Amino acid sequence: MAVPWRSPSWLSTVVVVVFVAMVSVSGLWRGADGRAWKDTIRSDAKGYYSYLTSIFLRGDPGHEPDAWEYIQHTPTGTLNKYFCGTAIAMAPWFAVGHGLALLDPEAPRDGYSEYEMKAISIGGWVYLWLGLIALRALLLRMGVREAVVVWIILGLGLGTPLVQYTAIQPGWSHVYSFCAITTFLLLVHHLSTGAALRWLVVAAALLGLIILIRPVNGLVLLAVPVVAGADTLALLARAVERWWMLLLALVAGVAVLAVQPLLWHVQTGNWFEWGYRNEGFYWDRPMVREVLFGIRRGLFVWSPVLLPAAAAAFLLWRKAPVRSAFSLLYWTANTYVISCWWIWYYGSGFASRVYIDHYPVLVIPLALVLQHAGRGWWHAARWWMALCIVLHLFQYAQYRKGILHHEHMDAEKYAWAWGRMADADAGRLGGRMEEAPYHPHGMDVVITESTDLERPTHYWAHGDIRRHPHAFSRERVCVYNAHNEFGVTFTAPPGSIPLGRELFLQVGMQRYEAKAGDAAGALAITTVVRPDGSSSFYNSFRIDPVPGTTDRTWRALEFAIPVPALKQGEELIFYLWNQHRTSRFLIDDVMMRVSAVRPE
């Protein structure tokens, strides 16, 4: 009998996990100052992790401190908008980390010490490895040979953003979904090949956890025929025949799912809550092309190693029509749901993170097709995957270095960044073009004002305005130089914008550089200022989308900026900041349109 840990496929899982651990230690544990581990819990991860600190440390569910990333305020208590499945998956590692923190008298006790953060990170490595081991076992049980399994594991582990969302962002939900879904599929295959039906109870409980981690991943049920194939109906008949076991499985799944309404009740006194207020789906306008092929976050642009997986769903039809049909259905259903989410690119990050959860299903047809591929196609597939891995790792290094923009990539930026790796190119991409806030009932334009800087306006303050021979229109421009740190400023005072409605700013202007790159250090600032002068919202970005390449040119700049709803007494301000007064440029013909989400 072969020893598993000596097999190439088992070793390939180790290679991937060791690589991820090295990236994690270098980029997340150490970083530039040795304290990058403090960023383990940020953005979405704050909401997932807050379940642990709120319940086990502070004891304040329903009374949590305000946090715009995840806290919703209700009349009966604070509500964590996220589902709790990721917190459940992190809980054992949180417990280990906090236990170590308690042994160190100098460590903080708030759950955010170095011990907890690194324990969460190590937990990500373990879940990745368990997921890869489960995927290996599944493919081998389905008759896929060792060499194909090796390349599938290396392709996923090194050629997709699974690296980023395990090594650097282990607080997000994706590595946990990847592990849970792969294990679920392995259990399904085990059942479809005659295993005792008691495993159905385990599979149902795991399905409950999958849904708690990410509710839309309940669509994994569509993958049952992908795994079971022609044995699907026989498996269902066997489960129905032993209905008491099916009932027990249902109870197990519901028991796991019941954790969420219990937590809702603890927080607000209600058994059902919807935390994603002001967010949702546009079911009538899916962004399928952008989700699959768009430069910003397109699946096949940033993870081309998965292109053969999509093709294999069709190619499998002749040998396994059931698996092929349900693979295509799985691709279609999940892509439709993903592309209908109001912010279809899912915020900042590297590549398409939302498909990570589905990798275990998507690669099954590819593995089965490669199992029967001729020598020529097999060589071509390996070359393709190898090249895709190299490309992905290079672009991932660009992303980690800051050469690729973390959120606003487009064709122009992609072309500029292609092949660059110099330190001088880091952080040079700018601009901001975001989706409008969720607005199923439309938006109302509440302020719109344009000016050519020739005369005073109501909302725009012009700064240093002077006649200039290179004015874009007429005679006057706003000048930014070593003497001018600030210039054109848009201010909407209290009372000019309706309160309690999400806002969307559309800004346009003309920018002139006498010498290419003169405006490189200039920032655009959007802020919401409270009556006491503090900021409740602050955002900054470089005004130039890409570094200028031509002297003596005007360029049209456009920005799209979502802003949280204003509260009583707050004012909205947008301005350009010549930080350090190192930039030299002109601004002309500025425009601002402020829209507010229309209430129901």
Coordinates of C-alpha atoms in Angstrom, one line a residue:
M1 CA 0.0 0.0 0.0
A2 CA 1.4 3.4 -1.0
V3 CA 2.2 5.8 1.8
P4 CA 0.0 9.0 1.3
W5 CA 2.6 11.5 2.3
R6 CA 5.1 10.1 -0.2
S7 CA 2.7 10.6 -3.1
P8 CA 3.3 13.6 -5.5
S9 CA -0.3 14.9 -4.9
W10 CA 0.2 14.9 -1.1
L11 CA 3.5 16.7 -1.5
S12 CA 1.9 19.3 -3.8
T13 CA -0.5 20.2 -0.9
V14 CA 2.5 20.7 1.3
V15 CA 4.3 22.9 -1.3
V16 CA 1.3 25.2 -1.6
V17 CA 0.8 25.5 2.2
V18 CA 4.5 26.1 2.8
F19 CA 4.5 28.8 0.1
V20 CA 1.4 30.5 1.6
A21 CA 3.0 30.3 5.1
M22 CA 6.2 32.0 3.7
V23 CA 4.1 34.8 2.1
S24 CA 2.1 35.2 5.3
V25 CA 5.1 35.4 7.6
S26 CA 6.9 37.9 5.3
G27 CA 3.9 40.0 4.4
L28 CA 1.5 39.8 7.3
W29 CA 3.6 38.9 10.3
R30 CA 6.5 41.1 9.5
G31 CA 5.7 43.6 6.8
A32 CA 7.8 46.8 6.6
D33 CA 8.0 47.4 10.3
G34 CA 7.6 44.0 11.9
R35 CA 4.0 44.8 13.1
A36 CA 2.0 44.1 10.0
W37 CA 0.1 41.4 11.9
K38 CA -2.0 44.3 13.3
D39 CA -3.8 44.3 9.9
T40 CA -5.0 40.7 10.2
I41 CA -8.4 41.9 11.3
R42 CA -9.6 44.8 9.1
S43 CA -12.5 45.7 6.8
D44 CA -14.9 42.7 6.6
A45 CA -12.9 40.7 9.0
K46 CA -13.7 43.2 11.8
G47 CA -17.3 42.2 11.6
Y48 CA -16.6 38.4 11.6
Y49 CA -14.1 38.7 14.4
S50 CA -16.3 41.0 16.5
Y51 CA -18.6 38.1 17.3
L52 CA -15.6 36.5 19.3
T53 CA -14.5 39.6 21.1
S54 CA -18.0 40.7 21.9
I55 CA -19.3 37.4 23.2
F56 CA -16.2 36.0 24.9
L57 CA -14.3 39.2 26.0
R58 CA -16.4 42.3 26.3
G59 CA -19.8 40.6 26.9
D60 CA -21.6 43.3 24.9
P61 CA -23.5 41.8 22.0
G62 CA -26.3 44.2 21.2
H63 CA -24.3 47.1 22.8
E64 CA -21.2 47.1 20.7
P65 CA -19.2 50.3 20.0
D66 CA -20.0 52.0 16.8
A67 CA -18.1 50.7 13.8
W68 CA -19.2 51.8 10.3
E69 CA -17.8 48.6 8.7
Y70 CA -20.3 46.2 10.3
I71 CA -22.5 47.8 13.1
Q72 CA -26.1 48.5 12.3
H73 CA -28.1 50.5 14.9
T74 CA -31.6 49.3 15.7
P75 CA -34.2 50.5 18.2
T76 CA -33.4 47.5 20.4
G77 CA -29.7 47.1 20.1
T78 CA -26.6 47.0 17.8
L79 CA -26.6 44.4 15.1
N80 CA -23.5 42.8 13.5
K81 CA -24.4 42.8 9.8
Y82 CA -22.4 39.7 9.0
F83 CA -23.3 36.1 9.5
C84 CA -21.4 34.2 12.2
G85 CA -20.0 31.2 10.3
T86 CA -16.6 32.7 9.8
A87 CA -16.4 33.5 13.5
I88 CA -17.2 29.9 14.3
A89 CA -14.4 28.7 12.0
M90 CA -12.0 31.1 13.6
A91 CA -13.1 30.4 17.2
P92 CA -10.6 27.5 18.0
W93 CA -7.7 29.6 16.8
F94 CA -8.9 32.7 18.7
A95 CA -9.1 30.5 21.8
V96 CA -5.5 29.3 21.4
G97 CA -4.2 32.8 20.7
H98 CA -6.1 34.4 23.6
G99 CA -4.9 31.6 25.9
L100 CA -1.3 32.4 25.0
A101 CA -2.0 36.1 25.5
L102 CA -3.3 35.5 29.0
L103 CA 0.0 33.8 29.8
D104 CA 2.0 36.9 28.8
P105 CA 1.5 39.7 31.4
E106 CA 2.5 42.4 28.9
A107 CA 0.0 41.3 26.2
P108 CA -3.2 43.3 25.8
R109 CA -6.4 41.5 26.8
D110 CA -8.7 42.9 24.1
G111 CA -8.3 40.0 21.7
Y112 CA -6.1 41.9 19.3
S113 CA -2.7 41.0 20.6
E114 CA 0.0 39.5 18.4
Y115 CA -0.9 36.0 19.8
E116 CA -4.5 36.1 18.5
M117 CA -3.6 37.6 15.2
K118 CA -0.9 35.0 14.4
A119 CA -3.1 32.2 15.7
I120 CA -5.8 33.3 13.2
S121 CA -3.1 33.4 10.5
I122 CA -1.9 29.8 11.3
G123 CA -5.5 28.7 11.3
G124 CA -5.9 29.9 7.8
W125 CA -2.9 27.8 6.7
V126 CA -4.5 24.7 8.4
Y127 CA -7.9 25.3 6.8
L128 CA -6.2 25.7 3.4
W129 CA -4.3 22.4 3.9
L130 CA -7.4 20.5 5.0
G131 CA -9.2 21.8 2.0
L132 CA -6.5 20.8 -0.4
I133 CA -6.2 17.3 1.3
A134 CA -10.0 16.9 0.9
L135 CA -9.8 18.0 -2.7
R136 CA -7.0 15.5 -3.3
A137 CA -8.9 12.7 -1.7
L138 CA -12.1 13.6 -3.7
L139 CA -10.3 13.6 -7.1
L140 CA -8.4 10.4 -6.4
R141 CA -11.7 8.7 -5.3
M142 CA -13.2 9.9 -8.6
G143 CA -10.5 8.0 -10.5
V144 CA -8.3 11.0 -11.4
R145 CA -4.6 10.0 -11.7
E146 CA -1.9 11.5 -9.5
A147 CA -0.3 13.8 -12.1
V148 CA -3.6 15.5 -12.9
V149 CA -4.3 16.0 -9.2
V150 CA -0.9 17.5 -8.7
W151 CA -1.5 20.1 -11.4
I152 CA -5.0 20.9 -10.2
I153 CA -3.7 21.6 -6.6
L154 CA -0.7 23.6 -7.9
G155 CA -3.0 25.6 -10.2
L156 CA -5.4 26.5 -7.5
G157 CA -2.8 27.0 -4.8
L158 CA -0.4 29.2 -6.8
G159 CA -2.4 30.5 -9.8
T160 CA -5.4 32.0 -8.0
P161 CA -6.1 34.6 -5.2
L162 CA -6.4 31.7 -2.8
V163 CA -2.9 32.7 -1.8
Q164 CA -3.9 36.3 -0.9
Y165 CA -7.0 35.3 1.1
T166 CA -5.1 32.7 3.1
A167 CA -1.7 34.3 3.6
I168 CA -2.6 38.0 3.9
Q169 CA -6.3 38.1 4.6
P170 CA -7.1 35.1 6.7
G171 CA -9.9 37.0 8.5
W172 CA -12.1 37.0 5.4
S173 CA -14.5 34.1 4.8
H174 CA -13.0 32.5 1.7
V175 CA -10.5 30.0 2.9
Y176 CA -13.1 28.7 5.4
S177 CA -15.7 28.3 2.6
F178 CA -13.1 26.6 0.4
C179 CA -12.3 24.1 3.2
A180 CA -15.9 23.5 4.2
I181 CA -17.2 23.1 0.6
T182 CA -14.4 20.7 -0.4
T183 CA -15.1 18.5 2.7
F184 CA -18.8 18.6 2.0
L185 CA -18.2 17.4 -1.6
L186 CA -15.9 14.6 -0.3
L187 CA -18.7 13.5 2.1
V188 CA -21.2 13.5 -0.8
H189 CA -19.0 11.3 -2.9
H190 CA -18.4 9.0 0.0
L191 CA -22.2 8.6 0.4
S192 CA -22.8 8.2 -3.3
T193 CA -20.3 5.2 -3.4
G194 CA -22.1 3.3 -0.7
A195 CA -20.9 4.8 2.6
A196 CA -23.2 4.4 5.7
L197 CA -26.0 7.0 5.7
R198 CA -24.8 8.3 9.1
W199 CA -22.4 10.4 7.2
L200 CA -25.4 12.2 5.8
V201 CA -25.9 13.8 9.2
V202 CA -22.3 15.1 9.2
A203 CA -22.7 16.4 5.6
A204 CA -26.0 18.2 6.6
A205 CA -24.3 19.8 9.6
L206 CA -21.4 20.9 7.4
L207 CA -23.9 22.4 4.9
G208 CA -25.4 24.4 7.7
L209 CA -21.9 25.8 8.5
I210 CA -21.3 26.6 4.8
I211 CA -24.5 28.7 4.7
L212 CA -23.6 30.4 8.0
I213 CA -20.2 31.4 6.5
R214 CA -21.8 32.8 3.3
P215 CA -25.5 32.3 2.8
V216 CA -25.4 32.3 -1.0
N217 CA -23.1 29.3 -0.9
G218 CA -26.1 27.2 -0.1
L219 CA -26.1 26.8 -3.9
V220 CA -23.4 24.1 -3.3
L221 CA -26.4 21.7 -3.3
L222 CA -26.3 22.1 -7.1
A223 CA -22.9 20.4 -7.0
V224 CA -24.2 17.2 -5.6
P225 CA -24.7 15.7 -9.1
V226 CA -21.3 17.0 -10.2
V227 CA -19.8 14.8 -7.6
A228 CA -22.3 11.9 -7.5
G229 CA -22.8 11.8 -11.3
A230 CA -25.1 9.0 -12.4
D231 CA -25.4 7.8 -8.8
T232 CA -27.3 10.9 -7.7
L233 CA -30.8 9.4 -8.0
A234 CA -29.7 6.2 -6.3
L235 CA -28.3 8.3 -3.4
L236 CA -31.5 10.2 -3.1
A237 CA -33.6 7.1 -3.2
R238 CA -31.5 5.5 -0.4
A239 CA -31.9 8.6 1.8
V240 CA -35.6 8.7 1.2
E241 CA -35.9 5.0 2.0
R242 CA -34.2 5.5 5.3
W243 CA -36.3 8.6 6.1
W244 CA -35.4 8.7 9.8
M245 CA -31.8 9.2 8.9
L246 CA -32.8 12.0 6.4
L247 CA -34.9 13.6 9.2
L248 CA -31.9 13.4 11.6
A249 CA -29.7 15.0 8.9
L250 CA -32.3 17.8 8.5
V251 CA -32.3 18.4 12.3
A252 CA -28.5 18.5 12.3
G253 CA -28.4 21.1 9.6
V254 CA -31.1 23.2 11.1
A255 CA -29.4 23.0 14.5
V256 CA -26.3 24.5 13.1
L257 CA -28.2 27.2 11.2
A258 CA -30.1 28.1 14.4
V259 CA -27.0 29.6 15.9
Q260 CA -27.6 32.7 13.8
P261 CA -31.2 33.6 14.9
L262 CA -30.0 32.9 18.4
L263 CA -27.3 35.5 18.0
W264 CA -29.8 37.9 16.4
H265 CA -32.1 37.5 19.4
V266 CA -29.2 38.2 21.8
Q267 CA -28.3 41.4 20.0
T268 CA -31.7 42.9 19.3
G269 CA -34.4 40.7 20.8
N270 CA -35.7 39.7 17.4
W271 CA -35.3 36.1 16.0
F272 CA -34.8 37.4 12.4
E273 CA -32.7 40.4 11.3
W274 CA -31.2 41.5 8.0
G275 CA -27.8 43.0 8.6
Y276 CA -27.2 44.0 5.0
R277 CA -29.3 47.1 5.1
N278 CA -28.6 49.6 2.3
E279 CA -27.1 46.6 0.3
G280 CA -28.6 44.1 -1.9
F281 CA -28.9 42.5 -5.4
Y282 CA -29.9 44.0 -8.7
W283 CA -31.5 40.9 -10.1
D284 CA -32.4 42.6 -13.4
R285 CA -28.9 43.9 -14.3
P286 CA -26.3 41.2 -13.8
M287 CA -22.7 42.4 -14.6
V288 CA -21.7 39.1 -16.1
R289 CA -19.2 40.3 -18.6
E290 CA -17.4 42.5 -16.1
V291 CA -17.4 39.7 -13.4
L292 CA -15.8 37.2 -15.9
F293 CA -13.8 39.3 -18.3
G294 CA -13.5 42.9 -16.9
I295 CA -10.1 44.3 -16.1
R296 CA -11.2 45.5 -12.7
R297 CA -11.8 42.1 -11.1
G298 CA -12.6 39.7 -14.0
L299 CA -12.2 36.1 -13.0
F300 CA -10.5 35.0 -16.2
V301 CA -8.4 38.1 -16.5
W302 CA -6.7 37.7 -13.1
S303 CA -7.0 33.9 -12.8
P304 CA -6.7 32.6 -16.4
V305 CA -5.8 29.2 -15.0
L306 CA -9.5 28.7 -14.6
L307 CA -10.4 29.2 -18.3
P308 CA -9.9 25.5 -19.1
A309 CA -12.1 24.7 -16.1
A310 CA -15.0 26.6 -17.7
A311 CA -14.3 24.9 -21.1
A312 CA -14.2 21.5 -19.4
A313 CA -17.8 21.9 -18.2
F314 CA -18.8 21.7 -21.8
L315 CA -16.2 19.1 -22.9
L316 CA -17.4 16.6 -20.2
W317 CA -20.8 16.3 -21.9
R318 CA -20.0 13.2 -24.0
K319 CA -18.5 11.1 -21.2
A320 CA -20.6 12.3 -18.2
P321 CA -23.7 14.3 -19.3
V322 CA -25.1 14.6 -15.7
R323 CA -21.9 16.0 -14.3
S324 CA -21.5 18.3 -17.3
A325 CA -25.1 19.7 -17.1
F326 CA -24.9 20.4 -13.4
S327 CA -21.4 21.9 -13.7
L328 CA -22.8 24.3 -16.3
L329 CA -25.8 25.0 -14.0
Y330 CA -23.4 25.6 -11.1
W331 CA -21.3 28.1 -13.2
T332 CA -24.4 29.9 -14.4
A333 CA -26.3 30.1 -11.1
N334 CA -23.3 31.3 -9.1
T335 CA -22.1 33.7 -11.7
Y336 CA -25.5 35.2 -12.0
V337 CA -25.8 35.7 -8.2
I338 CA -22.2 37.1 -7.9
S339 CA -22.8 39.5 -10.8
C340 CA -26.1 40.8 -9.4
W341 CA -24.6 42.0 -6.1
W342 CA -24.8 45.8 -6.1
I343 CA -21.1 46.2 -5.8
W344 CA -20.2 43.5 -8.3
Y345 CA -16.4 43.8 -7.8
Y346 CA -16.8 43.3 -4.0
G347 CA -14.7 46.2 -2.9
S348 CA -10.9 46.3 -2.7
G349 CA -8.7 43.3 -3.0
F350 CA -6.7 41.2 -5.5
A351 CA -8.5 39.5 -8.3
S352 CA -11.9 37.8 -8.0
R353 CA -12.2 36.7 -4.4
V354 CA -15.8 35.5 -4.5
Y355 CA -15.1 32.6 -6.8
I356 CA -12.6 31.1 -4.3
D357 CA -15.4 29.4 -2.4
H358 CA -16.4 27.6 -5.6
Y359 CA -13.0 26.3 -6.8
P360 CA -13.6 22.8 -5.5
V361 CA -16.7 22.4 -7.8
L362 CA -15.3 24.3 -10.8
V363 CA -12.2 22.1 -11.1
I364 CA -13.9 18.7 -11.0
P365 CA -14.8 18.7 -14.8
L366 CA -11.3 19.9 -15.6
A367 CA -9.8 17.0 -13.7
L368 CA -12.1 14.5 -15.3
V369 CA -11.4 15.9 -18.8
L370 CA -7.6 15.9 -18.3
Q371 CA -7.8 12.3 -17.0
H372 CA -8.8 11.2 -20.5
A373 CA -6.9 13.8 -22.5
G374 CA -4.5 12.7 -25.2
R375 CA -0.8 13.3 -24.8
G376 CA -0.8 16.5 -26.8
W377 CA -3.7 18.1 -24.9
W378 CA -2.2 17.0 -21.6
H379 CA 1.1 18.7 -22.5
A380 CA -0.7 21.8 -23.6
A381 CA -2.8 22.0 -20.4
R382 CA 0.3 21.7 -18.2
W383 CA 2.1 24.5 -20.2
W384 CA -1.0 26.7 -19.9
M385 CA -1.2 26.1 -16.1
A386 CA 2.5 26.7 -15.6
L387 CA 2.4 30.0 -17.6
C388 CA -0.7 31.1 -15.7
I389 CA 1.0 30.3 -12.4
V390 CA 4.0 32.4 -13.4
L391 CA 1.8 35.3 -14.6
H392 CA -0.4 35.2 -11.4
L393 CA 2.6 35.2 -9.1
F394 CA 4.2 38.1 -10.9
Q395 CA 1.0 40.1 -10.8
Y396 CA 0.5 39.1 -7.2
A397 CA 4.0 40.5 -6.4
Q398 CA 3.0 43.7 -8.3
Y399 CA -0.2 43.9 -6.1
R400 CA 1.7 43.3 -2.9
K401 CA 4.3 46.0 -3.9
G402 CA 1.5 48.5 -4.7
I403 CA 2.1 48.7 -8.4
L404 CA -1.4 47.4 -9.2
H405 CA -4.2 49.5 -7.7
H406 CA -6.0 47.7 -4.9
E407 CA -9.5 48.6 -6.2
H408 CA -9.7 50.7 -9.3
M409 CA -7.9 48.8 -12.1
D410 CA -9.0 49.5 -15.6
A411 CA -7.6 48.9 -19.1
E412 CA -5.4 52.0 -19.0
K413 CA -3.9 51.2 -15.6
Y414 CA -3.4 47.5 -16.6
A415 CA -1.5 48.6 -19.7
W416 CA 0.6 51.0 -17.7
A417 CA 1.4 48.4 -15.0
W418 CA 2.3 45.6 -17.4
G419 CA 5.7 44.2 -16.7
R420 CA 6.6 46.8 -14.1
M421 CA 8.4 45.9 -10.8
A422 CA 10.5 48.8 -10.0
D423 CA 10.2 50.4 -6.5
A424 CA 9.7 53.8 -8.1
D425 CA 6.4 52.5 -9.7
A426 CA 4.8 51.6 -6.4
G427 CA 1.8 53.6 -5.4
R428 CA 1.6 55.7 -8.6
L429 CA -1.9 54.7 -9.7
G430 CA -4.8 56.8 -8.5
G431 CA -8.3 57.9 -9.3
R432 CA -11.5 56.6 -7.9
M433 CA -14.5 55.2 -9.8
E434 CA -16.8 53.3 -7.6
E435 CA -20.3 52.1 -7.9
A436 CA -23.1 54.2 -6.5
P437 CA -24.6 53.1 -3.2
Y438 CA -27.3 50.4 -3.4
H439 CA -30.4 52.3 -4.8
P440 CA -33.2 49.9 -5.8
H441 CA -35.6 52.8 -6.0
G442 CA -33.3 55.2 -7.8
M443 CA -31.4 58.3 -6.8
D444 CA -32.3 62.0 -6.5
V445 CA -29.8 64.7 -7.7
V446 CA -29.7 67.1 -4.7
I447 CA -26.9 69.4 -5.8
T448 CA -25.3 70.0 -9.2
E449 CA -22.9 72.9 -9.9
S450 CA -20.3 73.5 -12.6
T451 CA -17.9 76.4 -12.9
D452 CA -15.3 77.6 -15.4
L453 CA -13.7 79.6 -12.6
E454 CA -14.6 82.9 -14.2
R455 CA -17.1 84.0 -11.6
P456 CA -18.2 83.1 -8.0
T457 CA -20.4 80.2 -7.4
H458 CA -22.5 78.9 -4.5
Y459 CA -20.7 75.7 -3.5
W460 CA -17.3 76.0 -5.1
A461 CA -14.6 78.2 -3.5
H462 CA -11.9 78.8 -6.1
G463 CA -8.7 79.4 -4.3
D464 CA -5.8 81.0 -6.2
I465 CA -7.5 82.0 -9.5
R466 CA -5.6 83.9 -12.1
R467 CA -5.4 84.5 -15.8
H468 CA -3.2 82.0 -17.6
P469 CA -2.2 81.6 -21.2
H470 CA -2.9 77.8 -21.0
A471 CA -6.4 78.1 -19.6
F472 CA -8.7 75.3 -20.8
S473 CA -11.6 77.5 -21.4
R474 CA -11.7 81.3 -21.4
E475 CA -9.0 82.9 -19.3
R476 CA -8.8 81.8 -15.6
V477 CA -7.5 78.7 -13.9
C478 CA -6.7 77.6 -10.4
V479 CA -3.0 77.3 -9.8
Y480 CA -1.3 74.7 -7.6
N481 CA 2.4 75.2 -6.9
A482 CA 5.0 75.5 -4.1
H483 CA 3.0 78.4 -2.7
N484 CA -0.5 76.9 -3.0
E485 CA -1.4 73.8 -1.0
F486 CA -5.1 74.2 -1.5
G487 CA -7.3 75.5 -4.3
V488 CA -10.8 74.6 -5.6
T489 CA -13.0 73.4 -2.8
F490 CA -16.6 72.2 -2.8
T491 CA -18.5 72.7 0.4
A492 CA -22.1 71.7 1.0
P493 CA -23.0 73.3 4.4
P494 CA -25.4 71.7 6.9
G495 CA -29.0 71.7 5.6
S496 CA -28.1 71.7 2.0
I497 CA -28.2 67.9 1.7
P498 CA -31.0 65.6 3.0
L499 CA -30.0 63.7 6.1
G500 CA -30.0 59.9 6.5
R501 CA -29.6 59.1 2.8
E502 CA -26.5 57.5 1.3
L503 CA -24.7 59.9 -1.1
F504 CA -22.9 59.6 -4.4
L505 CA -20.5 62.2 -5.7
Q506 CA -19.7 62.6 -9.4
V507 CA -16.8 65.0 -9.9
G508 CA -15.3 66.2 -13.1
M509 CA -12.4 68.6 -13.9
Q510 CA -9.7 69.5 -16.3
R511 CA -6.0 69.2 -15.1
Y512 CA -3.0 70.6 -16.9
E513 CA 0.7 69.6 -16.4
A514 CA 3.5 71.7 -18.0
K515 CA 5.8 68.7 -17.5
A516 CA 4.5 65.1 -17.4
G517 CA 4.2 63.9 -13.8
D518 CA 4.0 67.3 -12.2
A519 CA 0.7 66.5 -10.5
A520 CA 1.9 63.1 -9.2
G521 CA 1.7 64.1 -5.5
A522 CA -1.7 65.8 -5.6
L523 CA -4.6 64.2 -3.7
A524 CA -8.4 64.5 -3.9
I525 CA -10.0 64.6 -0.4
T526 CA -13.6 63.8 0.5
T527 CA -14.6 64.4 4.1
V528 CA -17.7 64.8 6.2
V529 CA -17.1 67.2 9.1
R530 CA -19.1 67.1 12.3
P531 CA -20.2 70.3 14.1
D532 CA -17.2 69.9 16.5
G533 CA -14.7 69.9 13.6
S534 CA -13.9 66.2 13.6
S535 CA -14.4 64.0 10.6
S536 CA -17.0 61.2 10.5
F537 CA -15.7 60.2 7.0
Y538 CA -12.4 60.8 5.3
N539 CA -11.1 59.5 2.0
S540 CA -8.1 60.4 -0.1
F541 CA -6.7 59.3 -3.4
R542 CA -4.2 60.5 -6.1
I543 CA -6.0 62.7 -8.6
D544 CA -4.1 61.2 -11.6
P545 CA -5.4 57.7 -12.6
V546 CA -2.0 57.0 -14.3
P547 CA 1.2 59.0 -14.3
G548 CA 1.3 61.6 -17.0
T549 CA 3.3 60.8 -20.1
T550 CA 3.1 64.0 -22.1
D551 CA 4.2 67.6 -21.4
R552 CA 1.9 70.6 -21.8
T553 CA -1.4 68.6 -21.8
W554 CA -4.9 69.0 -20.4
R555 CA -6.5 65.8 -19.2
A556 CA -10.2 65.3 -18.2
L557 CA -10.5 63.7 -14.8
E558 CA -13.6 62.0 -13.5
F559 CA -14.2 60.6 -10.0
A560 CA -17.2 58.7 -8.6
I561 CA -17.3 58.6 -4.8
P562 CA -19.9 57.0 -2.5
V563 CA -20.3 58.8 0.9
P564 CA -22.2 57.7 4.0
A565 CA -25.4 59.4 4.9
L566 CA -25.0 62.7 6.7
K567 CA -26.2 63.3 10.2
Q568 CA -27.5 66.5 11.8
G569 CA -25.0 69.4 11.6
E570 CA -22.5 67.7 9.3
E571 CA -21.1 69.3 6.1
L572 CA -19.7 67.7 3.0
I573 CA -16.4 68.9 1.6
F574 CA -14.4 67.9 -1.5
Y575 CA -11.0 69.5 -2.3
L576 CA -7.7 69.0 -4.0
W577 CA -4.6 68.9 -1.8
N578 CA -1.1 69.7 -3.0
Q579 CA 0.4 67.6 -0.3
H580 CA 3.9 68.8 0.6
R581 CA 3.5 71.5 -2.1
T582 CA 5.6 69.5 -4.5
S583 CA 3.1 69.4 -7.4
R584 CA 2.7 71.9 -10.2
F585 CA -0.5 71.9 -12.1
L586 CA -3.6 73.8 -13.2
I587 CA -7.3 73.1 -12.7
D588 CA -10.1 74.4 -14.8
D589 CA -13.8 73.6 -15.5
V590 CA -14.8 71.8 -12.3
M591 CA -18.2 70.0 -11.8
M592 CA -19.9 68.4 -8.9
R593 CA -23.1 66.4 -8.9
V594 CA -24.4 65.1 -5.5
S595 CA -27.1 62.4 -5.6
A596 CA -28.9 60.8 -2.7
V597 CA -30.4 57.3 -2.5
R598 CA -34.2 57.6 -2.9
P599 CA -36.0 56.1 0.1
E600 CA -38.7 53.5 -0.3

